[in-house]
Amino acid sequence: VAVLLAAVVVVEDGGGGGDDGPTTHVVTQACGPLHRHLVSHGLAKSLALFFRPRDGRTVTLHVATHTREMRAMRRELIGVSRYNPGFRFRLHAVSADTTVRDQFRPCAGQRLEVTAILPEDTDVALYVDADTLFLDSAHLLEDWGRKE
């Protein structure tokens, strides 16, 4: 039995140009100002700084967050996108289903529905916590995952 835990709507796109090549998808969630800060000042910056575009490849950071955090998150991620023309981001407004709110802590159920925020043709996506820092290009991890 499938249970819908979250309603997801893409509200904001940003950074880079159009989708003109293969994309590495990195997914995270940001719940509240602390997570927003971790994503924009840690995760996103390290992802953009260390991502090495090759063969027209881009990286898209998908962030599931509440609508009240989206304006500030967008502003911060636009600043990060200046580091690398291959870095893109998509903000996804997520609101928990009312029947699930009593069973999970806020934001805990969001990662269960992470596939709902990805494009339908996505084969591989990297889910990372908001406090993750990249020390090398994300496409290396994706390529390693495809080999397994």
mmCIF file with all atom_site columns, C-alpha atoms in Angstrom:
data_model
loop_
_atom_site.group_PDB
_atom_site.id
_atom_site.type_symbol
_atom_site.label_atom_id
_atom_site.label_alt_id
_atom_site.label_comp_id
_atom_site.label_asym_id
_atom_site.label_entity_id
_atom_site.label_seq_id
_atom_site.pdbx_PDB_ins_code
_atom_site.Cartn_x
_atom_site.Cartn_y
_atom_site.Cartn_z
_atom_site.occupancy
_atom_site.B_iso_or_equiv
_atom_site.pdbx_formal_charge
_atom_site.auth_seq_id
_atom_site.auth_comp_id
_atom_site.auth_asym_id
_atom_site.auth_atom_id
_atom_site.pdbx_PDB_model_num
ATOM 1   C CA . VAL A 1 1   ? 0.000  0.000  0.000   1.00 0.00 ? 1   VAL A CA 1
ATOM 2   C CA . ALA A 1 2   ? 1.481  3.334  -1.014  1.00 0.00 ? 2   ALA A CA 1
ATOM 3   C CA . VAL A 1 3   ? 0.997  6.254  1.337   1.00 0.00 ? 3   VAL A CA 1
ATOM 4   C CA . LEU A 1 4   ? 1.373  9.795  0.056   1.00 0.00 ? 4   LEU A CA 1
ATOM 5   C CA . LEU A 1 5   ? 3.484  11.581 2.638   1.00 0.00 ? 5   LEU A CA 1
ATOM 6   C CA . ALA A 1 6   ? 4.063  14.895 0.924   1.00 0.00 ? 6   ALA A CA 1
ATOM 7   C CA . ALA A 1 7   ? 2.665  17.117 -1.768  1.00 0.00 ? 7   ALA A CA 1
ATOM 8   C CA . VAL A 1 8   ? 5.483  18.528 -3.890  1.00 0.00 ? 8   VAL A CA 1
ATOM 9   C CA . VAL A 1 9   ? 5.372  21.447 -6.280  1.00 0.00 ? 9   VAL A CA 1
ATOM 10  C CA . VAL A 1 10  ? 8.322  22.929 -8.185  1.00 0.00 ? 10  VAL A CA 1
ATOM 11  C CA . VAL A 1 11  ? 8.189  26.615 -7.460  1.00 0.00 ? 11  VAL A CA 1
ATOM 12  C CA . GLU A 1 12  ? 11.605 28.038 -8.328  1.00 0.00 ? 12  GLU A CA 1
ATOM 13  C CA . ASP A 1 13  ? 14.322 27.267 -10.854 1.00 0.00 ? 13  ASP A CA 1
ATOM 14  C CA . GLY A 1 14  ? 17.635 29.012 -10.887 1.00 0.00 ? 14  GLY A CA 1
ATOM 15  C CA . GLY A 1 15  ? 21.202 29.169 -12.033 1.00 0.00 ? 15  GLY A CA 1
ATOM 16  C CA . GLY A 1 16  ? 22.778 28.354 -15.356 1.00 0.00 ? 16  GLY A CA 1
ATOM 17  C CA . GLY A 1 17  ? 20.965 28.042 -18.642 1.00 0.00 ? 17  GLY A CA 1
ATOM 18  C CA . GLY A 1 18  ? 18.663 25.374 -19.996 1.00 0.00 ? 18  GLY A CA 1
ATOM 19  C CA . ASP A 1 19  ? 19.159 21.617 -19.700 1.00 0.00 ? 19  ASP A CA 1
ATOM 20  C CA . ASP A 1 20  ? 21.474 20.982 -22.637 1.00 0.00 ? 20  ASP A CA 1
ATOM 21  C CA . GLY A 1 21  ? 23.387 17.913 -21.498 1.00 0.00 ? 21  GLY A CA 1
ATOM 22  C CA . PRO A 1 22  ? 23.555 15.133 -18.925 1.00 0.00 ? 22  PRO A CA 1
ATOM 23  C CA . THR A 1 23  ? 22.798 16.249 -15.383 1.00 0.00 ? 23  THR A CA 1
ATOM 24  C CA . THR A 1 24  ? 23.994 15.004 -12.020 1.00 0.00 ? 24  THR A CA 1
ATOM 25  C CA . HIS A 1 25  ? 21.052 15.316 -9.610  1.00 0.00 ? 25  HIS A CA 1
ATOM 26  C CA . VAL A 1 26  ? 21.785 16.017 -5.949  1.00 0.00 ? 26  VAL A CA 1
ATOM 27  C CA . VAL A 1 27  ? 18.800 16.074 -3.571  1.00 0.00 ? 27  VAL A CA 1
ATOM 28  C CA . THR A 1 28  ? 18.456 17.406 -0.031  1.00 0.00 ? 28  THR A CA 1
ATOM 29  C CA . GLN A 1 29  ? 15.888 18.908 2.279   1.00 0.00 ? 29  GLN A CA 1
ATOM 30  C CA . ALA A 1 30  ? 16.012 22.157 4.232   1.00 0.00 ? 30  ALA A CA 1
ATOM 31  C CA . CYS A 1 31  ? 13.669 22.601 7.183   1.00 0.00 ? 31  CYS A CA 1
ATOM 32  C CA . GLY A 1 32  ? 14.037 25.935 8.915   1.00 0.00 ? 32  GLY A CA 1
ATOM 33  C CA . PRO A 1 33  ? 16.698 28.657 8.967   1.00 0.00 ? 33  PRO A CA 1
ATOM 34  C CA . LEU A 1 34  ? 19.494 26.415 10.252  1.00 0.00 ? 34  LEU A CA 1
ATOM 35  C CA . HIS A 1 35  ? 19.077 23.893 7.440   1.00 0.00 ? 35  HIS A CA 1
ATOM 36  C CA . ARG A 1 36  ? 18.709 26.719 4.915   1.00 0.00 ? 36  ARG A CA 1
ATOM 37  C CA . HIS A 1 37  ? 22.035 28.098 6.111   1.00 0.00 ? 37  HIS A CA 1
ATOM 38  C CA . LEU A 1 38  ? 23.711 24.667 5.936   1.00 0.00 ? 38  LEU A CA 1
ATOM 39  C CA . VAL A 1 39  ? 22.444 24.085 2.398   1.00 0.00 ? 39  VAL A CA 1
ATOM 40  C CA . SER A 1 40  ? 23.311 27.498 0.970   1.00 0.00 ? 40  SER A CA 1
ATOM 41  C CA . HIS A 1 41  ? 26.609 28.110 2.761   1.00 0.00 ? 41  HIS A CA 1
ATOM 42  C CA . GLY A 1 42  ? 27.978 24.568 2.962   1.00 0.00 ? 42  GLY A CA 1
ATOM 43  C CA . LEU A 1 43  ? 26.426 21.993 0.679   1.00 0.00 ? 43  LEU A CA 1
ATOM 44  C CA . ALA A 1 44  ? 25.654 24.240 -2.300  1.00 0.00 ? 44  ALA A CA 1
ATOM 45  C CA . LYS A 1 45  ? 28.967 26.129 -2.179  1.00 0.00 ? 45  LYS A CA 1
ATOM 46  C CA . SER A 1 46  ? 31.053 22.971 -1.977  1.00 0.00 ? 46  SER A CA 1
ATOM 47  C CA . LEU A 1 47  ? 28.965 21.349 -4.729  1.00 0.00 ? 47  LEU A CA 1
ATOM 48  C CA . ALA A 1 48  ? 29.402 24.372 -7.022  1.00 0.00 ? 48  ALA A CA 1
ATOM 49  C CA . LEU A 1 49  ? 33.088 24.912 -6.226  1.00 0.00 ? 49  LEU A CA 1
ATOM 50  C CA . PHE A 1 50  ? 34.184 21.314 -6.743  1.00 0.00 ? 50  PHE A CA 1
ATOM 51  C CA . PHE A 1 51  ? 31.917 20.358 -9.646  1.00 0.00 ? 51  PHE A CA 1
ATOM 52  C CA . ARG A 1 52  ? 33.974 19.999 -12.819 1.00 0.00 ? 52  ARG A CA 1
ATOM 53  C CA . PRO A 1 53  ? 31.762 20.229 -15.889 1.00 0.00 ? 53  PRO A CA 1
ATOM 54  C CA . ARG A 1 54  ? 32.780 17.755 -18.547 1.00 0.00 ? 54  ARG A CA 1
ATOM 55  C CA . ASP A 1 55  ? 31.075 16.694 -21.752 1.00 0.00 ? 55  ASP A CA 1
ATOM 56  C CA . GLY A 1 56  ? 28.461 19.411 -21.223 1.00 0.00 ? 56  GLY A CA 1
ATOM 57  C CA . ARG A 1 57  ? 27.414 17.872 -17.911 1.00 0.00 ? 57  ARG A CA 1
ATOM 58  C CA . THR A 1 58  ? 25.708 20.037 -15.295 1.00 0.00 ? 58  THR A CA 1
ATOM 59  C CA . VAL A 1 59  ? 24.772 19.525 -11.656 1.00 0.00 ? 59  VAL A CA 1
ATOM 60  C CA . THR A 1 60  ? 21.306 20.315 -10.307 1.00 0.00 ? 60  THR A CA 1
ATOM 61  C CA . LEU A 1 61  ? 20.706 20.692 -6.587  1.00 0.00 ? 61  LEU A CA 1
ATOM 62  C CA . HIS A 1 62  ? 17.094 19.857 -5.709  1.00 0.00 ? 62  HIS A CA 1
ATOM 63  C CA . VAL A 1 63  ? 16.037 21.303 -2.352  1.00 0.00 ? 63  VAL A CA 1
ATOM 64  C CA . ALA A 1 64  ? 12.764 20.245 -0.715  1.00 0.00 ? 64  ALA A CA 1
ATOM 65  C CA . THR A 1 65  ? 11.735 23.025 1.647   1.00 0.00 ? 65  THR A CA 1
ATOM 66  C CA . HIS A 1 66  ? 8.748  24.849 3.091   1.00 0.00 ? 66  HIS A CA 1
ATOM 67  C CA . THR A 1 67  ? 7.315  27.772 1.166   1.00 0.00 ? 67  THR A CA 1
ATOM 68  C CA . ARG A 1 68  ? 8.201  30.190 3.986   1.00 0.00 ? 68  ARG A CA 1
ATOM 69  C CA . GLU A 1 69  ? 11.910 29.432 3.427   1.00 0.00 ? 69  GLU A CA 1
ATOM 70  C CA . MET A 1 70  ? 11.906 29.684 -0.359  1.00 0.00 ? 70  MET A CA 1
ATOM 71  C CA . ARG A 1 71  ? 12.529 33.402 -0.867  1.00 0.00 ? 71  ARG A CA 1
ATOM 72  C CA . ALA A 1 72  ? 15.626 33.466 1.344   1.00 0.00 ? 72  ALA A CA 1
ATOM 73  C CA . MET A 1 73  ? 16.868 30.136 -0.034  1.00 0.00 ? 73  MET A CA 1
ATOM 74  C CA . ARG A 1 74  ? 16.499 31.341 -3.634  1.00 0.00 ? 74  ARG A CA 1
ATOM 75  C CA . ARG A 1 75  ? 18.406 34.548 -2.907  1.00 0.00 ? 75  ARG A CA 1
ATOM 76  C CA . GLU A 1 76  ? 21.266 32.620 -1.296  1.00 0.00 ? 76  GLU A CA 1
ATOM 77  C CA . LEU A 1 77  ? 21.459 29.976 -4.031  1.00 0.00 ? 77  LEU A CA 1
ATOM 78  C CA . ILE A 1 78  ? 21.525 32.580 -6.796  1.00 0.00 ? 78  ILE A CA 1
ATOM 79  C CA . GLY A 1 79  ? 24.688 33.909 -5.165  1.00 0.00 ? 79  GLY A CA 1
ATOM 80  C CA . VAL A 1 80  ? 26.170 30.410 -5.085  1.00 0.00 ? 80  VAL A CA 1
ATOM 81  C CA . SER A 1 81  ? 25.340 29.789 -8.765  1.00 0.00 ? 81  SER A CA 1
ATOM 82  C CA . ARG A 1 82  ? 27.846 32.494 -9.731  1.00 0.00 ? 82  ARG A CA 1
ATOM 83  C CA . TYR A 1 83  ? 30.702 30.152 -8.741  1.00 0.00 ? 83  TYR A CA 1
ATOM 84  C CA . ASN A 1 84  ? 30.083 27.695 -11.550 1.00 0.00 ? 84  ASN A CA 1
ATOM 85  C CA . PRO A 1 85  ? 28.068 28.014 -14.801 1.00 0.00 ? 85  PRO A CA 1
ATOM 86  C CA . GLY A 1 86  ? 27.295 24.272 -14.620 1.00 0.00 ? 86  GLY A CA 1
ATOM 87  C CA . PHE A 1 87  ? 25.524 24.603 -11.245 1.00 0.00 ? 87  PHE A CA 1
ATOM 88  C CA . ARG A 1 88  ? 21.728 24.782 -11.232 1.00 0.00 ? 88  ARG A CA 1
ATOM 89  C CA . PHE A 1 89  ? 19.157 24.525 -8.485  1.00 0.00 ? 89  PHE A CA 1
ATOM 90  C CA . ARG A 1 90  ? 15.466 23.785 -8.129  1.00 0.00 ? 90  ARG A CA 1
ATOM 91  C CA . LEU A 1 91  ? 13.456 24.597 -5.043  1.00 0.00 ? 91  LEU A CA 1
ATOM 92  C CA . HIS A 1 92  ? 10.490 22.362 -4.322  1.00 0.00 ? 92  HIS A CA 1
ATOM 93  C CA . ALA A 1 93  ? 7.728  23.448 -1.951  1.00 0.00 ? 93  ALA A CA 1
ATOM 94  C CA . VAL A 1 94  ? 6.811  20.536 0.289   1.00 0.00 ? 94  VAL A CA 1
ATOM 95  C CA . SER A 1 95  ? 3.904  20.326 2.695   1.00 0.00 ? 95  SER A CA 1
ATOM 96  C CA . ALA A 1 96  ? 3.187  17.248 4.751   1.00 0.00 ? 96  ALA A CA 1
ATOM 97  C CA . ASP A 1 97  ? -0.147 15.512 4.406   1.00 0.00 ? 97  ASP A CA 1
ATOM 98  C CA . THR A 1 98  ? -2.376 16.270 7.401   1.00 0.00 ? 98  THR A CA 1
ATOM 99  C CA . THR A 1 99  ? -2.841 12.581 8.202   1.00 0.00 ? 99  THR A CA 1
ATOM 100 C CA . VAL A 1 100 ? 0.924  12.146 8.502   1.00 0.00 ? 100 VAL A CA 1
ATOM 101 C CA . ARG A 1 101 ? 1.774  15.249 10.563  1.00 0.00 ? 101 ARG A CA 1
ATOM 102 C CA . ASP A 1 102 ? 0.892  13.535 13.819  1.00 0.00 ? 102 ASP A CA 1
ATOM 103 C CA . GLN A 1 103 ? 2.995  10.451 13.028  1.00 0.00 ? 103 GLN A CA 1
ATOM 104 C CA . PHE A 1 104 ? 6.299  12.103 12.057  1.00 0.00 ? 104 PHE A CA 1
ATOM 105 C CA . ARG A 1 105 ? 8.344  15.006 13.334  1.00 0.00 ? 105 ARG A CA 1
ATOM 106 C CA . PRO A 1 106 ? 8.287  17.999 10.985  1.00 0.00 ? 106 PRO A CA 1
ATOM 107 C CA . CYS A 1 107 ? 10.354 17.296 7.866   1.00 0.00 ? 107 CYS A CA 1
ATOM 108 C CA . ALA A 1 108 ? 11.060 13.659 8.783   1.00 0.00 ? 108 ALA A CA 1
ATOM 109 C CA . GLY A 1 109 ? 8.764  12.264 6.113   1.00 0.00 ? 109 GLY A CA 1
ATOM 110 C CA . GLN A 1 110 ? 10.028 14.470 3.282   1.00 0.00 ? 110 GLN A CA 1
ATOM 111 C CA . ARG A 1 111 ? 12.908 12.209 2.310   1.00 0.00 ? 111 ARG A CA 1
ATOM 112 C CA . LEU A 1 112 ? 10.483 9.300  1.835   1.00 0.00 ? 112 LEU A CA 1
ATOM 113 C CA . GLU A 1 113 ? 8.973  11.083 -1.148  1.00 0.00 ? 113 GLU A CA 1
ATOM 114 C CA . VAL A 1 114 ? 12.187 12.461 -2.621  1.00 0.00 ? 114 VAL A CA 1
ATOM 115 C CA . THR A 1 115 ? 11.616 10.707 -5.942  1.00 0.00 ? 115 THR A CA 1
ATOM 116 C CA . ALA A 1 116 ? 8.537  12.855 -6.504  1.00 0.00 ? 116 ALA A CA 1
ATOM 117 C CA . ILE A 1 117 ? 10.692 15.975 -6.922  1.00 0.00 ? 117 ILE A CA 1
ATOM 118 C CA . LEU A 1 118 ? 13.011 14.537 -9.574  1.00 0.00 ? 118 LEU A CA 1
ATOM 119 C CA . PRO A 1 119 ? 12.429 14.690 -13.327 1.00 0.00 ? 119 PRO A CA 1
ATOM 120 C CA . GLU A 1 120 ? 10.789 11.521 -14.633 1.00 0.00 ? 120 GLU A CA 1
ATOM 121 C CA . ASP A 1 121 ? 13.775 10.567 -16.790 1.00 0.00 ? 121 ASP A CA 1
ATOM 122 C CA . THR A 1 122 ? 16.192 10.542 -13.820 1.00 0.00 ? 122 THR A CA 1
ATOM 123 C CA . ASP A 1 123 ? 18.102 7.266  -13.485 1.00 0.00 ? 123 ASP A CA 1
ATOM 124 C CA . VAL A 1 124 ? 20.429 8.164  -10.593 1.00 0.00 ? 124 VAL A CA 1
ATOM 125 C CA . ALA A 1 125 ? 20.191 10.823 -7.902  1.00 0.00 ? 125 ALA A CA 1
ATOM 126 C CA . LEU A 1 126 ? 22.407 11.458 -4.895  1.00 0.00 ? 126 LEU A CA 1
ATOM 127 C CA . TYR A 1 127 ? 20.482 12.132 -1.683  1.00 0.00 ? 127 TYR A CA 1
ATOM 128 C CA . VAL A 1 128 ? 22.612 13.965 0.866   1.00 0.00 ? 128 VAL A CA 1
ATOM 129 C CA . ASP A 1 129 ? 21.927 15.519 4.252   1.00 0.00 ? 129 ASP A CA 1
ATOM 130 C CA . ALA A 1 130 ? 21.939 19.316 4.505   1.00 0.00 ? 130 ALA A CA 1
ATOM 131 C CA . ASP A 1 131 ? 25.252 19.341 6.375   1.00 0.00 ? 131 ASP A CA 1
ATOM 132 C CA . THR A 1 132 ? 27.164 17.405 3.689   1.00 0.00 ? 132 THR A CA 1
ATOM 133 C CA . LEU A 1 133 ? 30.264 19.019 2.195   1.00 0.00 ? 133 LEU A CA 1
ATOM 134 C CA . PHE A 1 134 ? 31.648 17.906 -1.160  1.00 0.00 ? 134 PHE A CA 1
ATOM 135 C CA . LEU A 1 135 ? 35.429 17.635 -1.429  1.00 0.00 ? 135 LEU A CA 1
ATOM 136 C CA . ASP A 1 136 ? 35.413 16.539 -5.072  1.00 0.00 ? 136 ASP A CA 1
ATOM 137 C CA . SER A 1 137 ? 33.076 16.608 -8.032  1.00 0.00 ? 137 SER A CA 1
ATOM 138 C CA . ALA A 1 138 ? 29.650 15.009 -7.488  1.00 0.00 ? 138 ALA A CA 1
ATOM 139 C CA . HIS A 1 139 ? 29.718 13.315 -10.883 1.00 0.00 ? 139 HIS A CA 1
ATOM 140 C CA . LEU A 1 140 ? 32.530 11.032 -9.651  1.00 0.00 ? 140 LEU A CA 1
ATOM 141 C CA . LEU A 1 141 ? 30.224 9.624  -6.978  1.00 0.00 ? 141 LEU A CA 1
ATOM 142 C CA . GLU A 1 142 ? 27.411 9.264  -9.500  1.00 0.00 ? 142 GLU A CA 1
ATOM 143 C CA . ASP A 1 143 ? 29.689 7.463  -11.959 1.00 0.00 ? 143 ASP A CA 1
ATOM 144 C CA . TRP A 1 144 ? 30.877 5.119  -9.199  1.00 0.00 ? 144 TRP A CA 1
ATOM 145 C CA . GLY A 1 145 ? 27.244 4.349  -8.322  1.00 0.00 ? 145 GLY A CA 1
ATOM 146 C CA . ARG A 1 146 ? 26.439 3.507  -11.945 1.00 0.00 ? 146 ARG A CA 1
ATOM 147 C CA . LYS A 1 147 ? 29.290 0.986  -12.095 1.00 0.00 ? 147 LYS A CA 1
ATOM 148 C CA . GLU A 1 148 ? 27.991 -1.010 -9.128  1.00 0.00 ? 148 GLU A CA 1
#
